[in-house]
Coordinates of C-alpha atoms and ligand atoms in Angstrom, one line a residue:
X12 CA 0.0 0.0 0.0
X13 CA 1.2 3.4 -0.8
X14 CA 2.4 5.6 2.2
X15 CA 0.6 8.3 2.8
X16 CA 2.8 11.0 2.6
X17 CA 1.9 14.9 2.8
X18 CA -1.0 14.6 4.1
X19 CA 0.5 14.7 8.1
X20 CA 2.9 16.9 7.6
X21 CA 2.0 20.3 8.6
X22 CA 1.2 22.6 5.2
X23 CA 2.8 25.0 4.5
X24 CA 5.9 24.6 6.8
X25 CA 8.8 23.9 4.9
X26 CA 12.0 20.9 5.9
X27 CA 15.1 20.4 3.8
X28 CA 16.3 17.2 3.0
X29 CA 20.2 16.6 2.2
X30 CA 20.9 14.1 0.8
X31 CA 24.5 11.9 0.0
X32 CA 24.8 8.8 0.2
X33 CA 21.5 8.0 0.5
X34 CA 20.3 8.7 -3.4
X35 CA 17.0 7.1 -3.1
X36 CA 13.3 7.7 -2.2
X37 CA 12.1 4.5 -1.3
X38 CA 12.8 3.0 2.3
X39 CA 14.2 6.6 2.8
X40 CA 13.7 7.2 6.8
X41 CA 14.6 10.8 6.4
X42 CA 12.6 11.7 4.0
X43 CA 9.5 10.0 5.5
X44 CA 10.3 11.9 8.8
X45 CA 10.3 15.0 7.0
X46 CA 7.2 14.0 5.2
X47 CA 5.6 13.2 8.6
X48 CA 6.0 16.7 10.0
X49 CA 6.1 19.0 7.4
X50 CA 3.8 19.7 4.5
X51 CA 6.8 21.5 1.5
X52 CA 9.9 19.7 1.2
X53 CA 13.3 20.7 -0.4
X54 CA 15.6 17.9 -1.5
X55 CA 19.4 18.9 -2.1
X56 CA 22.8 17.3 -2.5
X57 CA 25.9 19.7 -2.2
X58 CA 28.6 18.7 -4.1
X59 CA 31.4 19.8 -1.3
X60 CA 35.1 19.1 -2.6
X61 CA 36.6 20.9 0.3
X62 CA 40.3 20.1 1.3
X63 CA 39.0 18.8 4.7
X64 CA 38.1 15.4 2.6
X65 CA 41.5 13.8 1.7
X66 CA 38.9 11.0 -0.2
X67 CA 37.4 12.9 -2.5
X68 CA 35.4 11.0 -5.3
X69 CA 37.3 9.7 -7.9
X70 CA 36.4 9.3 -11.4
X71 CA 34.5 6.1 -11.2
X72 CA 32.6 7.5 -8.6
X73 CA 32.5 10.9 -10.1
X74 CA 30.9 9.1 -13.5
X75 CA 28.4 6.9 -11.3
X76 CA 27.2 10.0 -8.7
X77 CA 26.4 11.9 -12.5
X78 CA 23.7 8.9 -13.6
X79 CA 22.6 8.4 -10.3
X80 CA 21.3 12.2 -9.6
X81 CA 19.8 12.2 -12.8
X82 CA 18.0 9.0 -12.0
X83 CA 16.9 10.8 -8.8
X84 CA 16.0 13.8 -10.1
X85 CA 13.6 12.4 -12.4
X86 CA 12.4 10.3 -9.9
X87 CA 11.6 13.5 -7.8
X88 CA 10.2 15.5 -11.2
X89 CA 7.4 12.6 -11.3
X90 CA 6.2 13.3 -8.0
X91 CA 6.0 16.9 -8.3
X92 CA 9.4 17.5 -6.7
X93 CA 13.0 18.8 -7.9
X94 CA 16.3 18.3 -6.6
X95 CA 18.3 21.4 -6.0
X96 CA 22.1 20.7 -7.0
X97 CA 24.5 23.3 -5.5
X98 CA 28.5 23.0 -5.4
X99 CA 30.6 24.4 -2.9
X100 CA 30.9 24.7 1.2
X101 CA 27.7 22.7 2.6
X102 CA 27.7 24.7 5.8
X103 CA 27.1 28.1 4.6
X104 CA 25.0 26.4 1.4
X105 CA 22.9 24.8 3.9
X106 CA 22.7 27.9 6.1
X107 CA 21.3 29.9 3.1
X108 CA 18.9 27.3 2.0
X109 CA 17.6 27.6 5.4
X110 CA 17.1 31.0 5.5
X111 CA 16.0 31.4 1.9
X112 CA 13.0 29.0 2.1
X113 CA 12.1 29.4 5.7
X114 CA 12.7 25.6 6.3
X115 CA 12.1 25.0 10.2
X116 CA 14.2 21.5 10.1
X117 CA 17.0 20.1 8.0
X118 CA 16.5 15.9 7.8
X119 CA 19.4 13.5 6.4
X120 CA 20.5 10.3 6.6
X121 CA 23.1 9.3 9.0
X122 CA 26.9 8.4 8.0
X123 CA 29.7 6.7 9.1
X124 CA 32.5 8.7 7.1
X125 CA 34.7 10.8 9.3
X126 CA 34.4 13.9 7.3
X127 CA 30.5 13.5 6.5
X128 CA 30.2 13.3 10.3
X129 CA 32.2 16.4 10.7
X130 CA 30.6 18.1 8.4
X131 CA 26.7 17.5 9.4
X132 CA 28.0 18.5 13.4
X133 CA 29.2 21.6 11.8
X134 CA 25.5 22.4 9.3
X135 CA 23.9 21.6 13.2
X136 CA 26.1 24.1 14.5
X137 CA 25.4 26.4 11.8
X138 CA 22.0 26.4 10.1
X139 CA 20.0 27.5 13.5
X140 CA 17.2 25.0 13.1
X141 CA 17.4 21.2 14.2
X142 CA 18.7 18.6 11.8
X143 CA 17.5 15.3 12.1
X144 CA 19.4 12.2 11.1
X145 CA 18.2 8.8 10.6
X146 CA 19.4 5.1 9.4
X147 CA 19.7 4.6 6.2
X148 CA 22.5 3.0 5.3
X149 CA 23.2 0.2 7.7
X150 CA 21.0 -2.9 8.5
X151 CA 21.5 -2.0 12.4
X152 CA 22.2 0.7 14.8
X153 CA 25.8 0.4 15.4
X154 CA 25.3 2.1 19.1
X155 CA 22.5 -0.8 19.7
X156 CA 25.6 -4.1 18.6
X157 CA 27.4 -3.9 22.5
X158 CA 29.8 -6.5 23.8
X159 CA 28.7 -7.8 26.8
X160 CA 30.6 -5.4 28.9
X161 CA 29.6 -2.5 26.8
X162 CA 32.6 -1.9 24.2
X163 CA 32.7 -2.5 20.5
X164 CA 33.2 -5.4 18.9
X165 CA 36.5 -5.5 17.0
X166 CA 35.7 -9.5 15.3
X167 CA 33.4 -10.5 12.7
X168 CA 32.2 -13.6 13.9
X169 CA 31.0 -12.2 17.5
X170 CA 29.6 -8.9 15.8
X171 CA 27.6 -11.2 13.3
X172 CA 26.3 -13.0 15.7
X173 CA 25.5 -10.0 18.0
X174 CA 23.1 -8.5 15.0
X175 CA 21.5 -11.3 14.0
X176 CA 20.3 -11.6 17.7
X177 CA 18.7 -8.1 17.1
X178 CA 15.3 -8.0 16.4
X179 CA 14.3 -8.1 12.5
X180 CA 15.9 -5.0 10.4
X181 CA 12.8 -2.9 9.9
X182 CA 9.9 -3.3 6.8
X183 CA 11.3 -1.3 4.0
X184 CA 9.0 2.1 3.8
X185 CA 7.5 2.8 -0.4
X186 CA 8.5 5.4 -1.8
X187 CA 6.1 8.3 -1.5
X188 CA 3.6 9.2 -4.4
X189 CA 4.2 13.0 -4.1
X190 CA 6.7 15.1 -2.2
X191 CA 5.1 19.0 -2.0
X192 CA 7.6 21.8 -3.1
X193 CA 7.0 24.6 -1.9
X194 CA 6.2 27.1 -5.1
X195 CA 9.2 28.7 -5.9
X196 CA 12.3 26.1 -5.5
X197 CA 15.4 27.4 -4.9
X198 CA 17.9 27.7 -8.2
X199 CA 19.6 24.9 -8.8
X200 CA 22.8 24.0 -10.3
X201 CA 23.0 22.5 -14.1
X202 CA 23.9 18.8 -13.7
X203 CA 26.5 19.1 -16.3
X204 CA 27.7 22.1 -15.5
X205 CA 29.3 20.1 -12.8
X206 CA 31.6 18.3 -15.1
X207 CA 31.2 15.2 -13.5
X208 CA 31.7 12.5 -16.7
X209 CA 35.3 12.0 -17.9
X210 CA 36.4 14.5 -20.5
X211 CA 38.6 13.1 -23.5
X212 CA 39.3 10.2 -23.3
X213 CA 36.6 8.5 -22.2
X214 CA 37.5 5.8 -20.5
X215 CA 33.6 4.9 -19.2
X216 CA 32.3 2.7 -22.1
X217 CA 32.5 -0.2 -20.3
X218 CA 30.4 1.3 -17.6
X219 CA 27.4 2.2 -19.6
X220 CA 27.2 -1.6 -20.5
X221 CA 27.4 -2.7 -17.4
X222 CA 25.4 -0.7 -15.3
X223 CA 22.3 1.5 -14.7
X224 CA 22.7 4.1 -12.3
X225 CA 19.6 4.6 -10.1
X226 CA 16.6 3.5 -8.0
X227 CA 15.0 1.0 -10.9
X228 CA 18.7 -0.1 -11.7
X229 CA 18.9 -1.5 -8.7
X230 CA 15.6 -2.8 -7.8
X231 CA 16.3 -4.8 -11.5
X232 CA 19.8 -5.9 -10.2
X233 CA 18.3 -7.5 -7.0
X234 CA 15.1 -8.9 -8.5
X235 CA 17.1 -10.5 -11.6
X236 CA 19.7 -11.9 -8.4
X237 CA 17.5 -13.4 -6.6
X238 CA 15.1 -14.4 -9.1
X239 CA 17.9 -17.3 -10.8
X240 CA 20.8 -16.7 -8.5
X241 CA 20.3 -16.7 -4.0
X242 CA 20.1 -20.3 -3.9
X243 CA 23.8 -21.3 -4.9
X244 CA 24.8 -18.1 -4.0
X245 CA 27.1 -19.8 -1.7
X246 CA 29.1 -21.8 -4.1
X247 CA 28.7 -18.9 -6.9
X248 CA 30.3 -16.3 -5.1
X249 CA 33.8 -17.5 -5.5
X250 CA 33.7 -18.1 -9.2
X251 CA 34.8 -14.8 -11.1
X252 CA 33.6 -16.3 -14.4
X253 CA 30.3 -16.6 -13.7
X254 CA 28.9 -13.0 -14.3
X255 CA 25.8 -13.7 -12.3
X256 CA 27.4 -15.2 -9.3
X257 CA 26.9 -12.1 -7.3
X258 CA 24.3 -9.6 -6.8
X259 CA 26.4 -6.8 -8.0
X260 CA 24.4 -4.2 -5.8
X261 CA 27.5 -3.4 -4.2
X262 CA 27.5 0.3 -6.0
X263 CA 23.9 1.0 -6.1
X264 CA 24.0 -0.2 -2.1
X265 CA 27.1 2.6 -1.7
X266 CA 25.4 5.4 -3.2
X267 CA 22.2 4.6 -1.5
X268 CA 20.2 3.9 -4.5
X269 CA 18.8 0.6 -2.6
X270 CA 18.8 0.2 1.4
X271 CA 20.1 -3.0 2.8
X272 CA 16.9 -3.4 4.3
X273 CA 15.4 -3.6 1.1
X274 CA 18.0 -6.3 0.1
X275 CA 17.7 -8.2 3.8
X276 CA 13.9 -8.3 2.8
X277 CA 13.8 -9.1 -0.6
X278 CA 16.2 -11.7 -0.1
X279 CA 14.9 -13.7 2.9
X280 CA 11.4 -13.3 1.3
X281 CA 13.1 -15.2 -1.5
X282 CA 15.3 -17.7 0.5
X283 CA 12.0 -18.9 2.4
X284 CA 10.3 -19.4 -1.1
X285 CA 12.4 -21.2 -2.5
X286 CA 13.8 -22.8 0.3
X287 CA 17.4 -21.4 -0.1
X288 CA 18.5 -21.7 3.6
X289 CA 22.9 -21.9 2.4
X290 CA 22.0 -19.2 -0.3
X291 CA 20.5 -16.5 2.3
X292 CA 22.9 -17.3 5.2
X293 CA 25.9 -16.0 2.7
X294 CA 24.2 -13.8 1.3
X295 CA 23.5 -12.1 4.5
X296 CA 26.3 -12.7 6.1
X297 CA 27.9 -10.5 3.1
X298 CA 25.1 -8.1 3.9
X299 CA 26.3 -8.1 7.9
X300 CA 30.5 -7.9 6.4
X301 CA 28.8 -4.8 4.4
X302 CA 27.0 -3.1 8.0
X303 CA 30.4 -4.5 10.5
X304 CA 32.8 -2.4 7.9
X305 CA 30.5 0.8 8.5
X306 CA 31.0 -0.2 12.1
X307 CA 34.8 -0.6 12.1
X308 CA 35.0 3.1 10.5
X309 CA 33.0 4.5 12.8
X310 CA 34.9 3.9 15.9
X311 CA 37.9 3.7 13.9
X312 CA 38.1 6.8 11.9
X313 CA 41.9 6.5 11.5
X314 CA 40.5 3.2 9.2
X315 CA 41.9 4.6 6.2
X316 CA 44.9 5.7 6.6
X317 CA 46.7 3.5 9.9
X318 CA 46.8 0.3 10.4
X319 CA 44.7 -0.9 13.2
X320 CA 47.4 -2.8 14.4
X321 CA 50.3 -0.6 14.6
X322 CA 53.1 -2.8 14.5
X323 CA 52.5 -2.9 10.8
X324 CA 53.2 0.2 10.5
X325 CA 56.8 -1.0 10.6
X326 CA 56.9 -2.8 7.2
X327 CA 59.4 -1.5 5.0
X328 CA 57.1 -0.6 2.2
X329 CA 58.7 -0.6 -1.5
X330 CA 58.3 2.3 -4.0
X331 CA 57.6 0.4 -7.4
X332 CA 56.8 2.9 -9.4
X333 CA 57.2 1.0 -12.6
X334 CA 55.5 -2.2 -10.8
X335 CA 52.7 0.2 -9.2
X336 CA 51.9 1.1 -13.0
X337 CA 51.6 -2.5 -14.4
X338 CA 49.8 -3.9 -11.5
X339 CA 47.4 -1.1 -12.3
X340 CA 47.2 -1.7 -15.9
X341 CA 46.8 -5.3 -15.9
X342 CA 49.8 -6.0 -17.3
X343 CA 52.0 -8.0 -14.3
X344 CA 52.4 -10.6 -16.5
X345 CA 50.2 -12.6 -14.1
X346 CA 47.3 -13.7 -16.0
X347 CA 44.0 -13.7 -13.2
X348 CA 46.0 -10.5 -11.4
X349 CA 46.0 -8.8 -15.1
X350 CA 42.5 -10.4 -15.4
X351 CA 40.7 -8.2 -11.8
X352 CA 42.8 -4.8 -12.5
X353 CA 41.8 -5.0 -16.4
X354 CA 38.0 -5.8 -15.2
X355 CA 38.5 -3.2 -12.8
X356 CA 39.4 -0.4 -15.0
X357 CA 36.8 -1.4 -17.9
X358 CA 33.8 -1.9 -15.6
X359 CA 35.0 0.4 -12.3
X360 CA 33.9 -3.2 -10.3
X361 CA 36.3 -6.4 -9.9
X362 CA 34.5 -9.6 -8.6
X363 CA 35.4 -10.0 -4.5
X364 CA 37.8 -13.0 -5.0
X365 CA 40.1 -11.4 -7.3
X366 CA 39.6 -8.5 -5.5
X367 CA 41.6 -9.7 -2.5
X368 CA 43.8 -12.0 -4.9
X369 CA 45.0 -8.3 -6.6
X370 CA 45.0 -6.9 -3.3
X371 CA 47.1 -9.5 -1.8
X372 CA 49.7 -9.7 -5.2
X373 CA 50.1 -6.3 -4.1
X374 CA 50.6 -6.0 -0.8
X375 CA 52.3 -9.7 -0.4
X376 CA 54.2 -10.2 -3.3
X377 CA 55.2 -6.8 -4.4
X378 CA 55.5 -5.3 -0.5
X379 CA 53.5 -2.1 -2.0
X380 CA 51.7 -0.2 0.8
X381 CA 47.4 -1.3 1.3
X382 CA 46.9 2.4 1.3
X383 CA 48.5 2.9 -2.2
X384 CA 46.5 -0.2 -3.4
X385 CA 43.5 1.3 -0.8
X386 CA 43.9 4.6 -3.5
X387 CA 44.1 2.9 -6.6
X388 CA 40.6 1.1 -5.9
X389 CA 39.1 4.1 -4.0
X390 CA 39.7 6.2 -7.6
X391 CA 38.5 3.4 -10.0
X392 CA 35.6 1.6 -8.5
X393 CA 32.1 2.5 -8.9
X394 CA 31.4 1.2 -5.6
X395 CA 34.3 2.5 -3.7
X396 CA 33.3 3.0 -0.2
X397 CA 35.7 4.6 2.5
X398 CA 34.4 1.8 5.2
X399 CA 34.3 -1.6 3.2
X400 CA 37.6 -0.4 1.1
X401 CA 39.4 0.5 4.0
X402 CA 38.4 -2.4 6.3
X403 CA 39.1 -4.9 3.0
X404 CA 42.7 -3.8 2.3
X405 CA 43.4 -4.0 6.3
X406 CA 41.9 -7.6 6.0
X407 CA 44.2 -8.6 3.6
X408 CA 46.9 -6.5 4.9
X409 CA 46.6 -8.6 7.7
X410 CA 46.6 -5.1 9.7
X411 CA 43.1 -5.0 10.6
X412 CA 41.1 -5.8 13.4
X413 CA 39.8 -9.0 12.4
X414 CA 42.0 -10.1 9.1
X415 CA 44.1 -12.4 7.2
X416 CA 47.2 -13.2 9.2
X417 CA 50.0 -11.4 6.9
X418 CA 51.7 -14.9 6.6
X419 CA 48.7 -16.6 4.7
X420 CA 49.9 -14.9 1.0
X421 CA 47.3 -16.2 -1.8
X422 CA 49.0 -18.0 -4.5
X423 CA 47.5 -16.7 -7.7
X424 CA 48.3 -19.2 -9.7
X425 CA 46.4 -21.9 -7.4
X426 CA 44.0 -19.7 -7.1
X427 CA 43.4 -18.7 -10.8
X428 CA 43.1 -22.7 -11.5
X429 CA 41.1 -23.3 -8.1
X430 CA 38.6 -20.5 -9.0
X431 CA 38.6 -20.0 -13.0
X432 CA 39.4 -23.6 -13.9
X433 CA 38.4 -23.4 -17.2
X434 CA 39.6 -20.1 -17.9
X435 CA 36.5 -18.4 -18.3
X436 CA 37.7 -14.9 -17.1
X437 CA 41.1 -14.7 -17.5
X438 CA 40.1 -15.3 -21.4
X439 CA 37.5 -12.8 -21.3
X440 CA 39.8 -9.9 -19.8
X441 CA 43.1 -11.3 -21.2
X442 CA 42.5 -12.5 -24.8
X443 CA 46.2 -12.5 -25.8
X444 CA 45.6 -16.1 -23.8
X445 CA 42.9 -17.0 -25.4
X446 CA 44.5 -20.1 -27.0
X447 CA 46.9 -21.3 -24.2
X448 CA 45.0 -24.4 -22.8
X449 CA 43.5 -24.3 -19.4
X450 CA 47.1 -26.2 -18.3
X451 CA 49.0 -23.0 -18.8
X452 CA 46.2 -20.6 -18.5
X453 CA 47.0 -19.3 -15.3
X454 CA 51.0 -20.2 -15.8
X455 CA 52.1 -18.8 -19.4
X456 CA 55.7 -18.7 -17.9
X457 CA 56.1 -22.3 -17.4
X458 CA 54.2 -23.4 -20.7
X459 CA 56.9 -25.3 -22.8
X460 CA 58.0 -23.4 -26.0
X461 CA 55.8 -25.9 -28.5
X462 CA 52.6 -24.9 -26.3
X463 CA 53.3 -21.3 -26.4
X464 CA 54.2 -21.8 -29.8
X465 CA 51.0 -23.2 -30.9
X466 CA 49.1 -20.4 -29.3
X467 CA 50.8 -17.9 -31.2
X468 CA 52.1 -16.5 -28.3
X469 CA 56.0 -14.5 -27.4
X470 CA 56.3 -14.0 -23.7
X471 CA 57.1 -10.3 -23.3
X472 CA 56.1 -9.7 -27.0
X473 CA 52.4 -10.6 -26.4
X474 CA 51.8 -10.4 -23.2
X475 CA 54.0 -9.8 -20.1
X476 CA 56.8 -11.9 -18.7
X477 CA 55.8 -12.4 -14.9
X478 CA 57.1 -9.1 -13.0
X479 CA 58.6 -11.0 -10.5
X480 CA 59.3 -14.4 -8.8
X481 CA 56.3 -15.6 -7.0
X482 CA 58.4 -17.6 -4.6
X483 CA 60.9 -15.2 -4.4
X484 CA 58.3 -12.3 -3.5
X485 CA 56.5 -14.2 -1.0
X486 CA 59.6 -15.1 0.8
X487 CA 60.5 -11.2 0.9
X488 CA 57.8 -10.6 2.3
X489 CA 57.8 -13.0 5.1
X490 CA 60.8 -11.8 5.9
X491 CA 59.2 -8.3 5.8
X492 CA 56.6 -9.4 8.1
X493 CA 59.4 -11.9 10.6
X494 CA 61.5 -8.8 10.6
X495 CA 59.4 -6.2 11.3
X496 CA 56.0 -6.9 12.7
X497 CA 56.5 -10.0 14.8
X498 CA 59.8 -9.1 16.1
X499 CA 58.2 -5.5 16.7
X500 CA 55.4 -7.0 18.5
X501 CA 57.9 -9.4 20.4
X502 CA 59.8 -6.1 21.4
X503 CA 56.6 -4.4 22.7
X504 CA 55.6 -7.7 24.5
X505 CA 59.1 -7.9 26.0
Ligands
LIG273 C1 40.7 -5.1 -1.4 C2 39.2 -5.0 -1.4 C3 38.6 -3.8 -1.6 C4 37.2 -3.7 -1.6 N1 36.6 -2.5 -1.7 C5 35.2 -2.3 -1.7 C6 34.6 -1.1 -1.9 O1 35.3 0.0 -2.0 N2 33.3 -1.0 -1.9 C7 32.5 -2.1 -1.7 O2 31.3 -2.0 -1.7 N3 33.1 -3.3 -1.5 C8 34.4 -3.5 -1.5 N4 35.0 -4.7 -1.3 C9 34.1 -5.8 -0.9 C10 33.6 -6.7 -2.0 O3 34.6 -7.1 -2.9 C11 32.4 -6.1 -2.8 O4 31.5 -5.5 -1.9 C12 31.7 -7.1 -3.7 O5 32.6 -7.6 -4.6 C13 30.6 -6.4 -4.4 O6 30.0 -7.3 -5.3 P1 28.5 -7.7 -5.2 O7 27.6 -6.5 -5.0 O8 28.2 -8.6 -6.4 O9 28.5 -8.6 -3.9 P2 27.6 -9.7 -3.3 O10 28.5 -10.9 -3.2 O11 26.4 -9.9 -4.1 O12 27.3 -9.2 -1.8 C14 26.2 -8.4 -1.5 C15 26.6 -7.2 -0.8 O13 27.3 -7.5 0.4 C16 28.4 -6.5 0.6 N5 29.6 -7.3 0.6 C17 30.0 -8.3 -0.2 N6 31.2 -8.7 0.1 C18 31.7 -7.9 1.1 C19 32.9 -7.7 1.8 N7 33.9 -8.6 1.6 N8 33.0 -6.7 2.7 C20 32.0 -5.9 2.9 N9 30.8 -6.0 2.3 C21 30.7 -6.9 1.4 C22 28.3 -5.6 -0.6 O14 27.6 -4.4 -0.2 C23 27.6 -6.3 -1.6 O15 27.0 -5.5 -2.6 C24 36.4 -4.9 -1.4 C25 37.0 -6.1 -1.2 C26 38.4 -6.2 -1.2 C27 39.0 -7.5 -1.1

C-alpha cells in the first residue's frame, strides 16, 4: 500500500532534505520523517570538494554520482518535486537554504565517514534549526551491537552473531507518491555544468554496459539476483567467471540507490520461497560484512589511513613505481591479477575474489603499501566505499582488526586454476591467452615453448613476462613481516 505522505505533515511549513549517500526515495527514513511533519519539502545534495576530505570522489565515482542524480532527479520530477544541486561549502549552502526557504528543520540520513560526520556537526552548528538524522544505510544501529561489557566489537564472527540476535531489520517504507515543493524552489545548479563525466578520453564505455545508475537499476539488479541466482549463492560467489554469481548491488547499495533493508527483505522473502536456507545465510552474512565495515570506520576513523594494528606500520614498504603502473594496468604478466585490475578499469567493479587475490599480489608479493592499493581502488571503483575499502585492504593486509594473518599470501596461480578452472575470465579480460590451454592458463611462464608456440604466443612480445618471482616475493615478504612486525610485537611484548 502506498504511504501516505503529505497529508501529516503540517502545510505549509517547509524541511530540507540533504541528501548523500543515500540517493533514493524508497525505504528513505529521512525523508519519511520530513514528510511526517512537514507539509513543503526541499531535497538537495551539495557537491562539497573541500580540502577537509583527503577521499574525494574519484572518477568512477564521479561518472556513477552523475547517472545516479539524474535518475533521482527524475524520480523526484514525477512526484511533483525537484532536486536542487548546488556546489561548494555545505555549511554556509545549507545555512542559506535555510534562510532562503524558511525551512524549520534540516532531515538526512546518518553516515559513518569521518568527514561527513564532521561536516553534518558543523551544518547543526550552523543552520540555526534542528537537523534530524536517521538510518539509512546500515541494517543496524551500530550504538544498539554492544559486547557484553559495553565496548565495541573488533571480530566479525561475535559482531555477526550479535546482530543477528537483534530484532528483524525494519519493513522497508515505499516510496512516496508525491513530495510538495513549496512554489518557488530554490535555483539549482545544471547537472552538467558540474563536469562530472570523464572529459577526452573517455574511458567509461564499459560502464554504460554494465550498469544503470539509479533506483530502478537496482531494484532490477536485485530482483534479476535473486530471481535465478540466491540459492547457490554460496558456491557462486567465488567463481569470477560466472557474471551472475553475485548480486552486483555493491555500487547501487554505496550510493544509497537501494537500502540494505530492502536487500535483507527481498532476499529472505526469496530464500523462504524457494527454500534457499545456504543461499540466504551467505548472502546475509555479506550483507552483515557490508554493515560490521561501516561499524569498524565509525569507531575507527583512523581506518583509512593506519593500520589498526600498529606494528604494521613497521613494514618496510617498497616504491615500485614502474611495478605500481603495471599492476594497475593489468599488465604484471600474471594472467588472473591482469585479469581483476583490467575488469577493474573497464567496468570500475572487480569480482570479490580477485579483489583480495589483486589486493594480496600487491601487498604480499610486491611489498607495495594497502593504502597505495587502498587509493588505486578508491579512484576506480564505482562502488568505492571509505568503510568496506578500507576495512578490506586491512583484511588482507593482515593489519586489521579482524583479518588475514600477513603470513597466509594467496597463490594466484592456485587460485586462478582453483577459481577460473576453465579459464573463463582470464580469457574474457586477457585475450592475448585465449589459445593457451587451461594447463598453462594461469602459468604462461612455465608453458613449454611448443605450447606457447601453438598459441601464437612470445612471452614479453604478447603479453608480459611475470614481474617478479612468485616464490621469491612471498619469501621477501615473510621476511618483511618476521622482521618487522612479529619481532616489533615481540619487542613491545618484551
Ligand atoms: C581489497 C578489497 C577492496 C574492496 N573495496 C570495496 C569497496 O570499496 N566497496 C564495496 O562495496 N566493497 C568493497 N569490497 C568488498 C567486495 O569485494 C564487494 O562488496 C563485492 O565484490 C561487491 O559485489 P556484489 O555486490 O556482487 O557482492 P555480493 O556478493 O552480491 O554481496 C552483496 C553485498 O554485500 C556486501 N559485501 C559483499 N562482500 C563484502 C565484503 N567482503 N566486505 C564488505 N561488504 C561486502 C556488498 O555491499 C555487496 O553488494 C572490497 C574487497 C576487497 C578484497
Amino acid at each position: 500500500m502506498a504511504r501516505k505522505t503529505s497529508r501529516s505533515g503540517l502545510p505549509g511549513s517547509v524541511a530540507i532534505l540533504w541528501l548523500r549517500h543515500d540517493l533514493r526515495l524508497s525505504d528513505h527514513r529521512a525523508l519519511a520523517a520530513a514528510l511526517d511533519e512537514f507539509g513543503l519539502i526541499v531535497p538537495v545534495f551539495v557537491l562539497d570538494e573541500s580540502d577537509e576530505n583527503r577521499w574525494a570522489l574519484g572518477g568512477a565515482s564521479r561518472w556513477w554520482l552523475h547517472h545516479s542524480l539524474a535518475a533521482l532527479g527524475a524520480a523526484l520530477r514525477k512526484r511533483q518535486s525537484e532536486l536542487v544541486l548546488r556546489r561548494g561549502d555545505s555549511v554556509s549552502i545549507l545555512r542559506d537554504l535555510v534562510r532562503e526557504t524558511g525551512a524549520a528543520a534540516l532531515f538526512c540520513g546518518e553516515t559513518h565517514e569521518p568527514w561527513l560526520r564532521s561536516l553534518t556537526d558543523a551544518v547543526e552548528k550552523a543552520v540555526g534549526v534542528p537537523v534530524h538524522r536517521r538510518r539509512v544505510s546500515t541494517l543496524f544501529d551500530a550504538e544498539a551491537i554492544r559486547t557484553k561489557s559495553g565496548g565495541q566489537y573488533s571480530v566479525y564472527g561475535p559482531f555477526a552473531r550479535a546482530c543477528r540476535a537483534q530484532p528483524e531489520p525494519e519493513d522497508p517504507l515505499p516510496a512516496p507518491q508525491s513530495i510538495p515543493s513549496p512554489k518557488r524552489m530554490p535555483r539549482s545548479d545544471a547537472l552538467d555544468d558540474w563536469g562530472l563525466l570523464p572529459k577526452k578520453p573517455d574511458w567509461s564505455g564499459g560502464f554504460d554496459t554494465m550498469w544503470t545508475p539509479g533506483e530502478a537499476g537496482a531494484d532490477k539488479k536485485l530482483k534479476s539476483f535473486l530471481k535465478d541466482r540466491l540459492d547457490g549463492y554460496g558456491a557462486s560467489r567465488n567463481v569470477p567467471g560466472d557474471p551472475q554469481g553475485t548480486s552486483m548491488l555493491s555500487p547501487h547499495l554505496h550510493w544509497g540507490e537501494i537500502s540494505p533493508n530492502q536487500v535483507w527483505h527481498a532476499a529472505k522473502q526469496a530464500a523462504d520461497r524457494k527454500k534457499a536456507k545456504s543461499g540466504w545465510d551467505s548472502f546475509s552474512g555479506e550483507l552483515l560484512w557490508h554493515d560490521f565495515s561501516a561499524y569498524l570506520l565509525r569507531y575507527n576513523p583512523e581506518m583509512p589511513e593506519k593500520p589498526l594494528r600498529a606494528a604494521y606500520a613497521k613494514l618496510p614498504w617498497r616504491r615500485d613505481k614502474a611495478g605500481m603502473r603495471a599492476w594497475q594496468q593489468g599488465r604484471t604478466g600474471i594472467p588472473i591479477v591482469d585479469a581483476g585490475m583490467r575488469q577493474l578499469w573497464r567496468h570500475g567493479w572487480m569480482h570479490n575474489r580477485v579483489r583480495m587475490i589483486t589486493a594480496s599480489f600487491l601487498v604480499k608479493h610486491m611489498l607495495v603499501s594497502w593504502q597505495d592499493g587502498e587509493a588505486w581502488f578508491f579512484d576506480t571503483l564505482v562502488d568505492a566505499d571509505l568503510a568496506t575499502n578500507a576495512a578490506s585492504w586491512q583484511w588482507i593486509g593482515g593489519c586489521g582488526t579482524d583479518s588475514q594473518p600477513f603470513f597466509r599470501v594467496f597463490n594466484p596461480v592456485t587460485q586462478g586454476k582453483t577459481h577460473d578452472p576453465d579459464g573463463r575470465y582470464v580469457r574474457h579480460y586477457v585475450p592475448e591467452l585465449k589459445a593457451l590451454p587451461d594447463r598453462w592458463l594461469h602459468c604462461p611462464w612455465q608453458a613449454p615453448q611448443s605450447v606457447l608456440g601453438k598459441a601464437g604466443l612470445v612471452l614479453g612480445r604478447d603479453y608480459p613476462k611475470p614481474i617478479l618471482d612468485l616464490d621469491r616475493g612471498r619469501d621477501r615478504a615473510l621476511d618483511a613481516y618476521r622482521k618487522h612486525v612479529r619481532g616489533a610485537k615481540k619487542g613491545a611484548d618484551a
